PDB file of C-alpha atoms and ligand atoms in Angstrom:
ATOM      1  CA  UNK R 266     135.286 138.490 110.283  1.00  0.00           C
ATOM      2  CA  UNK R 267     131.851 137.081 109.271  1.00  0.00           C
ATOM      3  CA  UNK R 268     130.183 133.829 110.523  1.00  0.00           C
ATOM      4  CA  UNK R 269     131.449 132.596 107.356  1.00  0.00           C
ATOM      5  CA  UNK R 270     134.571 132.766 108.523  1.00  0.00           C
ATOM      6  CA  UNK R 271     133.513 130.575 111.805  1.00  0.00           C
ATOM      7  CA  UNK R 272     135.997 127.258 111.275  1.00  0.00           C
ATOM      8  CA  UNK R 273     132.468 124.738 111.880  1.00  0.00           C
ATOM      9  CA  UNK R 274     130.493 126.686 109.423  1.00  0.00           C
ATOM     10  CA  UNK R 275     133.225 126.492 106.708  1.00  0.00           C
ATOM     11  CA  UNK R 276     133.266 122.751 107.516  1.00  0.00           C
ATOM     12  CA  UNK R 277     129.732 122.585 107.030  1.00  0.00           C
ATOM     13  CA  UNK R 278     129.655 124.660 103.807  1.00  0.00           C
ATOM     14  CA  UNK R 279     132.412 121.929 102.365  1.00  0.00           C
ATOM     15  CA  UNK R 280     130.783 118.913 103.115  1.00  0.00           C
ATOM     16  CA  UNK R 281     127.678 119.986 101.214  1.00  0.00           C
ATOM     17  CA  UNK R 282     130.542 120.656  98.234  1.00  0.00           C
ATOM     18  CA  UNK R 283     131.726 117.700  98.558  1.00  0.00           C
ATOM     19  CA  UNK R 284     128.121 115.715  98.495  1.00  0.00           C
ATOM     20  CA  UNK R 285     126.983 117.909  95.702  1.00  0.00           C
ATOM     21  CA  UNK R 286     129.490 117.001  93.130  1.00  0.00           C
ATOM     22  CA  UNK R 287     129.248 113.239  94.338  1.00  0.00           C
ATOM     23  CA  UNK R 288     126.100 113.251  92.616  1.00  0.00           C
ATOM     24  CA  UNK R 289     124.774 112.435  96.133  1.00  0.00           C
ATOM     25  CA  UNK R 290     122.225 115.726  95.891  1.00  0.00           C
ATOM     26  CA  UNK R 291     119.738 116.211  92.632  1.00  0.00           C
ATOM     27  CA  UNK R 292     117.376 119.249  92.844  1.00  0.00           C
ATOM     28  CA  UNK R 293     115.977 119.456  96.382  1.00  0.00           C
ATOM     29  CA  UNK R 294     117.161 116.234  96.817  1.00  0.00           C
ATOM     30  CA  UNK R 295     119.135 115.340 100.447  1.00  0.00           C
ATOM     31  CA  UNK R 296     119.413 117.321 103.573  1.00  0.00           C
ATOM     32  CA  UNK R 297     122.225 117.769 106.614  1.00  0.00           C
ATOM     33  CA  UNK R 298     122.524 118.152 110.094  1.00  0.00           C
ATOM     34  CA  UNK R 299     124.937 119.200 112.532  1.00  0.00           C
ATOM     35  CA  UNK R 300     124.548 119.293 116.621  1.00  0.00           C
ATOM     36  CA  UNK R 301     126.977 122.392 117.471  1.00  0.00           C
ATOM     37  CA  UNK R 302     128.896 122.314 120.517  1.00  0.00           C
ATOM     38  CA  UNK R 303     128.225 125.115 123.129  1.00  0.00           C
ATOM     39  CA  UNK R 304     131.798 127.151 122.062  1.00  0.00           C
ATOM     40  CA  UNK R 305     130.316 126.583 118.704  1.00  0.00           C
ATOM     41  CA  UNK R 306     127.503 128.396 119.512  1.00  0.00           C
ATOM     42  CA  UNK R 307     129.301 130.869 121.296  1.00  0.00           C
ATOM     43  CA  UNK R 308     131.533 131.453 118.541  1.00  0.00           C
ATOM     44  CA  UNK R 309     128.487 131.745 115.903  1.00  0.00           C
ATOM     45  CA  UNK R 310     126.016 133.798 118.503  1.00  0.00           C
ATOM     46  CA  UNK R 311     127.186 137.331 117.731  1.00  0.00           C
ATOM     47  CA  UNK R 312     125.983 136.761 114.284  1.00  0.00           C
ATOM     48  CA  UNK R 313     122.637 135.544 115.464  1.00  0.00           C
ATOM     49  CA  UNK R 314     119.374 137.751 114.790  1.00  0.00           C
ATOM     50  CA  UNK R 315     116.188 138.342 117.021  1.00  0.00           C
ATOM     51  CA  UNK R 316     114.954 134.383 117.084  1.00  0.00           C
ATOM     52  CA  UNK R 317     111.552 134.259 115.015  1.00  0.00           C
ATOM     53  CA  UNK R 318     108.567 132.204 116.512  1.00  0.00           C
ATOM     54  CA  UNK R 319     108.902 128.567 118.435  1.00  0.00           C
ATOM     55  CA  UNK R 320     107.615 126.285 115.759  1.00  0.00           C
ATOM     56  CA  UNK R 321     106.386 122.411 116.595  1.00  0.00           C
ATOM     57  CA  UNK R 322     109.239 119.929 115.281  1.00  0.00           C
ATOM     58  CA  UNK R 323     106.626 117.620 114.751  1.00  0.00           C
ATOM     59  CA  UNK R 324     108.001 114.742 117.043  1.00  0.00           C
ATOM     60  CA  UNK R 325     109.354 115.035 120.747  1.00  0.00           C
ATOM     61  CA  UNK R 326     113.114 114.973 121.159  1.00  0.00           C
ATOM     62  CA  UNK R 327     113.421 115.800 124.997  1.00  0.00           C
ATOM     63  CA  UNK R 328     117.064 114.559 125.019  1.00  0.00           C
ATOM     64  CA  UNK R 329     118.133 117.533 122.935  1.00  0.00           C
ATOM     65  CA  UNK R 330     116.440 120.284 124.613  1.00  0.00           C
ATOM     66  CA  UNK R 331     118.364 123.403 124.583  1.00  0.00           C
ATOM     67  CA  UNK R 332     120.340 122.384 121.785  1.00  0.00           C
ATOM     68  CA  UNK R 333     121.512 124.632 118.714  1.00  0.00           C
ATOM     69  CA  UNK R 334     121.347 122.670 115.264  1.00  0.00           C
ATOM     70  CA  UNK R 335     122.856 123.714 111.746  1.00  0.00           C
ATOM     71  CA  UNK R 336     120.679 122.098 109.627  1.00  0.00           C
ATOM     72  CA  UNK R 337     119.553 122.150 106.083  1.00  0.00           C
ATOM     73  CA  UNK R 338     116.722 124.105 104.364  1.00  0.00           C
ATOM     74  CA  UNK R 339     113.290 122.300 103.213  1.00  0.00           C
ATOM     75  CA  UNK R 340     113.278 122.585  99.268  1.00  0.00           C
ATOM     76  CA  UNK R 341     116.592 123.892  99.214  1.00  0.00           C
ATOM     77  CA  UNK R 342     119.123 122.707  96.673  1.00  0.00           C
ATOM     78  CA  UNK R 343     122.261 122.179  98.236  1.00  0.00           C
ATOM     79  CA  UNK R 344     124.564 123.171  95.617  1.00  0.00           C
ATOM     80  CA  UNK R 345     123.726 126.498  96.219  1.00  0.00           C
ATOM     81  CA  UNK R 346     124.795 126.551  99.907  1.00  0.00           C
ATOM     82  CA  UNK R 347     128.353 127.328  98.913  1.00  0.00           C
ATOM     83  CA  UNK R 348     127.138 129.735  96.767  1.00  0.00           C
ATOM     84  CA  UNK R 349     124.600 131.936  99.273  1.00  0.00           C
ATOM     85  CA  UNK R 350     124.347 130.150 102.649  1.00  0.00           C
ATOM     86  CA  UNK R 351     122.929 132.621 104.685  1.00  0.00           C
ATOM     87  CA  UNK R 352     119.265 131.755 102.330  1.00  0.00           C
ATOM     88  CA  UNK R 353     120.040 127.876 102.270  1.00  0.00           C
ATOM     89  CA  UNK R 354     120.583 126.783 105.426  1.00  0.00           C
ATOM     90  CA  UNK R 355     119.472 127.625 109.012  1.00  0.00           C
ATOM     91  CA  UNK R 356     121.126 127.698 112.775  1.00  0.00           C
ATOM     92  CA  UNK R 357     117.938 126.630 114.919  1.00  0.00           C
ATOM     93  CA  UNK R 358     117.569 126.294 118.771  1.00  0.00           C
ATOM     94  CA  UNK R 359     115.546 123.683 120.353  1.00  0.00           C
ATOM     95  CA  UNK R 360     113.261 124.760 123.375  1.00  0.00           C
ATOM     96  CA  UNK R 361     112.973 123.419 126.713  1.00  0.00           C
ATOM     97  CA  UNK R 362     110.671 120.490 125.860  1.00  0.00           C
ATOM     98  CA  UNK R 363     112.677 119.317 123.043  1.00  0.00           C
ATOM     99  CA  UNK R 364     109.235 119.985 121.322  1.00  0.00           C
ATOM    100  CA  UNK R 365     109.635 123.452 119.509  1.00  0.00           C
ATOM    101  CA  UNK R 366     112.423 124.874 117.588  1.00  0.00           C
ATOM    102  CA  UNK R 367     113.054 128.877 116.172  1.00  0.00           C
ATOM    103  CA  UNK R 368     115.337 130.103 113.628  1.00  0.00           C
ATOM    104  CA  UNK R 369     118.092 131.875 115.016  1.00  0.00           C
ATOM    105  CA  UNK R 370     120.265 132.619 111.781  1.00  0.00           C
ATOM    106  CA  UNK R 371     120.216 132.011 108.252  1.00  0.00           C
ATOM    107  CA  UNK R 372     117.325 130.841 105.481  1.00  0.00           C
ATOM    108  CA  UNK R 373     117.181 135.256 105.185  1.00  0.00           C
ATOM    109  CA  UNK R 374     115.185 135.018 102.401  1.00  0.00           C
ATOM    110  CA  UNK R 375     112.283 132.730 104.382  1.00  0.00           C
ATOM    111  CA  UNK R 376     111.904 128.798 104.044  1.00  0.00           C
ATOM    112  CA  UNK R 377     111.816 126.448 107.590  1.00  0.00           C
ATOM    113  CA  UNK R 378     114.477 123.375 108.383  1.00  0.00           C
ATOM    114  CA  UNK R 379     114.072 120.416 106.546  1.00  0.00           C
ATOM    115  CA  UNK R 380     111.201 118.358 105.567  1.00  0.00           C
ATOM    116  CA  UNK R 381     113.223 115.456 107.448  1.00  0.00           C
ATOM    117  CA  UNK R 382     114.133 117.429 110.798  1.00  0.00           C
ATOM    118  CA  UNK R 383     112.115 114.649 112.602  1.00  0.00           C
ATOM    119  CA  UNK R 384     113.952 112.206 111.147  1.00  0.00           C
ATOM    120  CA  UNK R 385     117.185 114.107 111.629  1.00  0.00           C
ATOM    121  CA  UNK R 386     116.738 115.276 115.552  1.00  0.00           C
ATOM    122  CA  UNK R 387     115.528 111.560 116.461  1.00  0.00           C
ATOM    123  CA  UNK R 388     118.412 110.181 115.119  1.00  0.00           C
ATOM    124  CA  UNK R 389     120.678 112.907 116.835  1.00  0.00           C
ATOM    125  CA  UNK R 390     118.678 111.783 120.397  1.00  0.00           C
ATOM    126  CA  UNK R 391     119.693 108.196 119.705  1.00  0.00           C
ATOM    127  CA  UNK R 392     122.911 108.621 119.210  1.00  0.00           C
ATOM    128  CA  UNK R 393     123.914 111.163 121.686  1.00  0.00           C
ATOM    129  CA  UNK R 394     122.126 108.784 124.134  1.00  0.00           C
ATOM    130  CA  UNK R 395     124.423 105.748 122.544  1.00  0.00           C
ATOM    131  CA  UNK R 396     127.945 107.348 121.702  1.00  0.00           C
ATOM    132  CA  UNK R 397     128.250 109.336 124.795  1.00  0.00           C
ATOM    133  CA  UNK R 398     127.824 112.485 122.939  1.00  0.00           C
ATOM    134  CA  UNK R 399     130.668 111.670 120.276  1.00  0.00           C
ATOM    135  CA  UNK R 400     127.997 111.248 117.378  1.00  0.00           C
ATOM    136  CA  UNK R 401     126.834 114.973 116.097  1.00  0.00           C
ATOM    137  CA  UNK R 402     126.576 114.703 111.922  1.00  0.00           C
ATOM    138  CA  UNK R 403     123.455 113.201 110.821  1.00  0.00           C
ATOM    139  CA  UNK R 404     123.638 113.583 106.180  1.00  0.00           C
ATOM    140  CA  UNK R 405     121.019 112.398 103.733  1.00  0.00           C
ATOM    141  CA  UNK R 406     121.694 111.404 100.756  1.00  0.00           C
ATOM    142  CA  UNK R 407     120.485 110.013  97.754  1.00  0.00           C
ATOM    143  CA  UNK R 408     123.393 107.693  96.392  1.00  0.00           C
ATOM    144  CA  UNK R 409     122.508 106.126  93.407  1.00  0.00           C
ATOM    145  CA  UNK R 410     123.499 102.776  93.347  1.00  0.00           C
ATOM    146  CA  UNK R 411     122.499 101.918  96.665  1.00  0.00           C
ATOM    147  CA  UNK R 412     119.260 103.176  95.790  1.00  0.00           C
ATOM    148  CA  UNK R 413     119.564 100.817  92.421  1.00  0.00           C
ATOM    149  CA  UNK R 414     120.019  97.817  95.115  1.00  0.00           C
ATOM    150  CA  UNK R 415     117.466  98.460  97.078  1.00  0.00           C
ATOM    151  CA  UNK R 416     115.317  97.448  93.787  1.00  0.00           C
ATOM    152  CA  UNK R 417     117.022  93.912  93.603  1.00  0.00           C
ATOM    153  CA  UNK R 418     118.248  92.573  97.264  1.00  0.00           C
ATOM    154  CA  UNK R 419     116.267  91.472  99.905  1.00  0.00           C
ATOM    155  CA  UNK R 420     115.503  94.604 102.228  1.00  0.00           C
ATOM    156  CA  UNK R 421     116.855  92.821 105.396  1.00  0.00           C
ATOM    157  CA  UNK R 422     119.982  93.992 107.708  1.00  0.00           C
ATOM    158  CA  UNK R 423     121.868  90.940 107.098  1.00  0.00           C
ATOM    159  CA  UNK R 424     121.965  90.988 103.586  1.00  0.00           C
ATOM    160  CA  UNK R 425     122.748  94.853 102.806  1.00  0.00           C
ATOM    161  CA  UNK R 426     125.471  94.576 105.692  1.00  0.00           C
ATOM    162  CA  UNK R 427     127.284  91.255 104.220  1.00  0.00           C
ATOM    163  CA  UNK R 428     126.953  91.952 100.649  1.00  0.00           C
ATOM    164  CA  UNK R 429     128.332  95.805 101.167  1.00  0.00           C
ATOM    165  CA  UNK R 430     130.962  94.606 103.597  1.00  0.00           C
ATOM    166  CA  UNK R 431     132.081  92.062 100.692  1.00  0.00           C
ATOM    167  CA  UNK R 432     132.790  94.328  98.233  1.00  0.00           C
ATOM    168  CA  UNK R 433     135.344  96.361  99.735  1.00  0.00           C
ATOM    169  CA  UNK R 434     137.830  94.643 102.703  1.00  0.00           C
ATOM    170  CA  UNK R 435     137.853  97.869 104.361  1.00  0.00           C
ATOM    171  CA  UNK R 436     134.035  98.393 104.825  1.00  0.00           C
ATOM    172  CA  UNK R 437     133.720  95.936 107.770  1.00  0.00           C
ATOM    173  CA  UNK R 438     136.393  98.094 109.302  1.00  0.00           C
ATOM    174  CA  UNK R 439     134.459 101.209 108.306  1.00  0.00           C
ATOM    175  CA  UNK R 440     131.330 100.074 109.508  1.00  0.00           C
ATOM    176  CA  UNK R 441     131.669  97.590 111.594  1.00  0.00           C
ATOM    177  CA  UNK R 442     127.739  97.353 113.274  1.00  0.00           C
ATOM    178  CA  UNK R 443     126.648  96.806 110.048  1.00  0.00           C
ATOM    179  CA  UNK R 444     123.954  98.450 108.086  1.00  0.00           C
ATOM    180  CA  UNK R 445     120.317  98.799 108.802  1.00  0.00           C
ATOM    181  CA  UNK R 446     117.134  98.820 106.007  1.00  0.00           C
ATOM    182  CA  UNK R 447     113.895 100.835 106.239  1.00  0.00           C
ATOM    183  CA  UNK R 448     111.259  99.484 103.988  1.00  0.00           C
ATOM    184  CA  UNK R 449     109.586 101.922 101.791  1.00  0.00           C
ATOM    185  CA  UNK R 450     107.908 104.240 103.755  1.00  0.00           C
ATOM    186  CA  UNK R 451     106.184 108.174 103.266  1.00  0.00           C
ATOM    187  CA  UNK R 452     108.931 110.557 104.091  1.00  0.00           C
ATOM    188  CA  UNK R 453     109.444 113.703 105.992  1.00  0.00           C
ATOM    189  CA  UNK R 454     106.858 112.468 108.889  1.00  0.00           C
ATOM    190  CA  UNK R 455     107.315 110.893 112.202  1.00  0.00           C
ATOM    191  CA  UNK R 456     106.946 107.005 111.696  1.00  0.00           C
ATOM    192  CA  UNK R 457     109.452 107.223 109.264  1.00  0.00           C
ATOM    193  CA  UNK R 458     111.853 109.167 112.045  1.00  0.00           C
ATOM    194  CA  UNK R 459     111.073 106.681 114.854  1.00  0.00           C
ATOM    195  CA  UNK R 460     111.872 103.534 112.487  1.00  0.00           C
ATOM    196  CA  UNK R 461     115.212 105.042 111.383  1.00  0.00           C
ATOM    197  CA  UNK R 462     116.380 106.238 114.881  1.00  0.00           C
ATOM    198  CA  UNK R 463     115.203 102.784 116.134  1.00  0.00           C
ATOM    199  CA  UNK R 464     117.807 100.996 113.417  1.00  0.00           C
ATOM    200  CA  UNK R 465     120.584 103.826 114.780  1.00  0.00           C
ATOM    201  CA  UNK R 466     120.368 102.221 118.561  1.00  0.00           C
ATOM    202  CA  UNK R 467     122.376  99.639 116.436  1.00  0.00           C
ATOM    203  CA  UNK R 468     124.182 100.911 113.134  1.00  0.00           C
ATOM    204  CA  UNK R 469     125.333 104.077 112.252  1.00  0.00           C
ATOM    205  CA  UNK R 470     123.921 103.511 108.539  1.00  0.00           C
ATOM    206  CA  UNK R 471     120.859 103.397 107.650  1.00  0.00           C
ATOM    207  CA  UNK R 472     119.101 102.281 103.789  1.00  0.00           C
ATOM    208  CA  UNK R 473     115.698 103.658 103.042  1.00  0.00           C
ATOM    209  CA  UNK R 474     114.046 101.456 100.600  1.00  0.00           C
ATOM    210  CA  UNK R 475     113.968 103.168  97.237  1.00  0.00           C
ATOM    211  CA  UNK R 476     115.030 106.531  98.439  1.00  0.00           C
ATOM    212  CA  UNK R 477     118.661 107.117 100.274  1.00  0.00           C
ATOM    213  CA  UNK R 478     120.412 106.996 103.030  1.00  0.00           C
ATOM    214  CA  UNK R 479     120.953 108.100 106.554  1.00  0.00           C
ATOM    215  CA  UNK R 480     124.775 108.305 108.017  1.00  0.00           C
ATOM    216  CA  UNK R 481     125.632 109.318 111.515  1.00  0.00           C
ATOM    217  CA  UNK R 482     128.967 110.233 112.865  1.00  0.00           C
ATOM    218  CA  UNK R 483     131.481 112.243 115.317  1.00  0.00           C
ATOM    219  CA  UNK R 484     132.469 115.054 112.760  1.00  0.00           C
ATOM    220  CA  UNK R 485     131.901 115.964 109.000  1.00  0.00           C
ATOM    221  CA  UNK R 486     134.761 113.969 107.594  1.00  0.00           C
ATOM    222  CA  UNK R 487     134.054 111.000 108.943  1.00  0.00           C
ATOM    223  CA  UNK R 488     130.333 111.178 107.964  1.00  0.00           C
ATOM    224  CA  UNK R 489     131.174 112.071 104.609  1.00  0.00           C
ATOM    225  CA  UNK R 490     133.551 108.904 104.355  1.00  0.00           C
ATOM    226  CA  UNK R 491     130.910 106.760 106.141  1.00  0.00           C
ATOM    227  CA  UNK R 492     128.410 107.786 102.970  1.00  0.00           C
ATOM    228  CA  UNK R 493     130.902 107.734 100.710  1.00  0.00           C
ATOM    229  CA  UNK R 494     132.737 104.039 101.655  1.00  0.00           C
ATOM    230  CA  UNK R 495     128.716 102.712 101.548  1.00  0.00           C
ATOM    231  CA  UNK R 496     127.816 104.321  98.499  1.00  0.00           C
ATOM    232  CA  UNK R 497     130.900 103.293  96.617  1.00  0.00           C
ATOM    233  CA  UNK R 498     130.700  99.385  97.621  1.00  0.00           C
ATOM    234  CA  UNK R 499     126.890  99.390  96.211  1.00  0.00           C
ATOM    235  CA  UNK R 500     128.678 100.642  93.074  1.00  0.00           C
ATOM    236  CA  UNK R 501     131.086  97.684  93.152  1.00  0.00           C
ATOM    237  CA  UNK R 502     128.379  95.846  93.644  1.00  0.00           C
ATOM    238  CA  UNK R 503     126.155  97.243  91.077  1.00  0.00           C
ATOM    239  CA  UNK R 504     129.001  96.031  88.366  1.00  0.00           C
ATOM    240  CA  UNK R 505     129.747  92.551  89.987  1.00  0.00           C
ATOM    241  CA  UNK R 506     126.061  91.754  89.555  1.00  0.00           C
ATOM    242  CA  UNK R 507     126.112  93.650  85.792  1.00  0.00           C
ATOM    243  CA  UNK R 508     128.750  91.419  84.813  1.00  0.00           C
ATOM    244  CA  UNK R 509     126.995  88.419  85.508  1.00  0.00           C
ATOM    245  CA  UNK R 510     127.689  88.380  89.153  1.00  0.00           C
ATOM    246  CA  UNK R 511     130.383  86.798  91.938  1.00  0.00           C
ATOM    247  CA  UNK R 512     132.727  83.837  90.742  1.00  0.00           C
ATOM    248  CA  UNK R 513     135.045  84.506  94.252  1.00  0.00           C
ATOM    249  CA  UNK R 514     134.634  86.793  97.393  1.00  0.00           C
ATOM    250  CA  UNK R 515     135.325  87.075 100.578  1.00  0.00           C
ATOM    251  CA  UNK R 516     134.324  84.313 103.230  1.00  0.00           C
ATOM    252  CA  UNK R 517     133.740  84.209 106.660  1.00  0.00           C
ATOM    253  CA  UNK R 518     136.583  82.800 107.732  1.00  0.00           C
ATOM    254  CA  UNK R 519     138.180  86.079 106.124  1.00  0.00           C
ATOM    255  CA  UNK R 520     136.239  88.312 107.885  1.00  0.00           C
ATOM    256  CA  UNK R 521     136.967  86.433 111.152  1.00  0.00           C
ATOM    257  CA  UNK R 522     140.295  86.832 110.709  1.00  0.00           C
ATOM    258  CA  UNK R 523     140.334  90.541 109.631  1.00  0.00           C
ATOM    259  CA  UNK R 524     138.115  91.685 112.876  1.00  0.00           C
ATOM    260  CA  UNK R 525     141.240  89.808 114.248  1.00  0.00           C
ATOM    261  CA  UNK R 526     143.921  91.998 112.913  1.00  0.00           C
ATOM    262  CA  UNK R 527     142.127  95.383 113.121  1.00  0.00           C
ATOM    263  CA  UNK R 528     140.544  94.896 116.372  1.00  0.00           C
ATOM    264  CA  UNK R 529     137.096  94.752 115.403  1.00  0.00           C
ATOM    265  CA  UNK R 530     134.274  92.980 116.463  1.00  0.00           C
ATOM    266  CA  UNK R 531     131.659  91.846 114.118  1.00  0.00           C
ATOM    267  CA  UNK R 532     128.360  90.017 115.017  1.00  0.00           C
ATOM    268  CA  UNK R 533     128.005  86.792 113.468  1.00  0.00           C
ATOM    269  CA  UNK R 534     124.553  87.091 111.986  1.00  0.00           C
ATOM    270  CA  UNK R 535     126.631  88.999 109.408  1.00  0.00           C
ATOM    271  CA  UNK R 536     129.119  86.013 108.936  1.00  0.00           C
ATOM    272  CA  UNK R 537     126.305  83.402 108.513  1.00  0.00           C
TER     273      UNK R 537
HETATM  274  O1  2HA Y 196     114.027 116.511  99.247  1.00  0.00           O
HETATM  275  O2  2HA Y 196     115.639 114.253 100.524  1.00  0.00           O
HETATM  276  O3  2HA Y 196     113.793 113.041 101.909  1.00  0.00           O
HETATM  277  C1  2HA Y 196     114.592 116.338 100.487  1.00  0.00           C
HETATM  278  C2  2HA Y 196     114.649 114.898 100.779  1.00  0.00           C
HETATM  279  C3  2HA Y 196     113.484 114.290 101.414  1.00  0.00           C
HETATM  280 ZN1   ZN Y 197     115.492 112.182 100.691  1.00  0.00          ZN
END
């Protein structure tokens, strides 16, 4: 028995797998967070070593003081988690403050978190503050063809969310808060970390402009699926406009009456 045997970290170790051969993770490209629960932690602590030094996080995330992360490495490629995790990714603690965080397994062969743990930790504070706790998966990818649409649609909410939910009937269902858009902005600091965790108050997607995206969710599956149902309805997308664009879709009055049937609700500045 190894902590690779641990049933979270396998289910970590898969969903990179599983993004990787999407074609969701070039190079360095991408980067993944989970917020463990405290039996997680307990299950995972025998393997941990002697913690190395408190390092800043770069941003303050009181609300998750305390808290033990599996996250990503910076310049890591993550198709070679499956293949040698323990130098890939990283189990880090969070101190006191919510300020400082030290490696407490993993990345063996040196390297720190991700160069988007601001982005990654703010989002986690948001949504544990606005699911209750439910909300502990925060992935980064970069999917191609939303990326391709970030190029040619308007980068507003109500556009991405209405012309993503049109191109599949389930992805109002899916995603029923809608998307949100970050214009193009420098990555891996802190105003790009508070404008995405401001968008996740709201959605549980969010587009950066010319870059990738940001999904939040309760466990890995239904992260992955989030990504996965977004990035595939940009590809639907992608061909409806290569082929000379929409001659029929889905109206309003559709949607209306689908949030009817599945018992969800969805705002009406999408419907507009
Ligand atoms: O290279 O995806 O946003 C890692 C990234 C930075
Ligand atoms: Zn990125």
């Amino acid at each position: 028995m190894g902590i690779l045997d641990v049933e979270i970290v396998k289910g970590y170790i898969r969903l990179t797998e599983d993004a990787v051969a999407k074609g969701w993770h070039e190079r360095n490209g991408g980067n993944f967070s989970y917020r463990m629960k405290p039996e997680e932690v307990e299950e995972t602590r025998p393997y941990f070593r002697t913690p190395g030094e408190w390092q800043e996080i770069g941003t303050s995330v009181p609300g998750l003081a305390g808290e033990y992360f599996m996250v990503t490495g910076s310049g890591k490629f993550l198709r070679n988690v499956t293949l040698a995790p323990q130098d890939n990714f990283a189990i880090i603690e969070l101190d006191e403050t919510g300020t400082k965080y030290r490696i407490v397994w993993g990345l063996e062969k040196g390297g720190r978190p991700t160069s988007e743990l601001p982005s990654h930790l703010m989002n986690h504070e948001v949504k544990k503050q606005v699911t209750g706790g439910k909300h502990r998966v925060i992935l980064h990818s970069h999917t191609p063809n939303v990326i391709a649409l970030t190029f040619v649609l308007p980068l507003e909410d109500e556009v991405f969310t209405r012309e993503l939910w049109e191109m599949a009937t389930e992805c109002p269902v899916v995603f029923p808060d809608g998307v949100g858009v970050v214009p193009w902005m420098v990555p891996g600091g802190r105003d790009i970390a508070v404008a995405t965790s401001e968008l996740m108050k709201k959605y549980d997607v969010a587009i950066w402009a010319h870059h990738g995206v940001f999904c939040s969710g309760e466990d890995f599956d239904l992260t992955f699926g989030l990504m996965d149902t977004v990035e595939k309805s940009a590809e639907i997308l992608v061909k409806v406009l290569s082929m000379g664009g929409k001659r029929q879709t889905i109206t309003p009055d559709n949607f209306r009456d689908l949030a009817k049937d599945f018992h969800v609700t969805l705002p009406e500045c999408f419907l507009k």
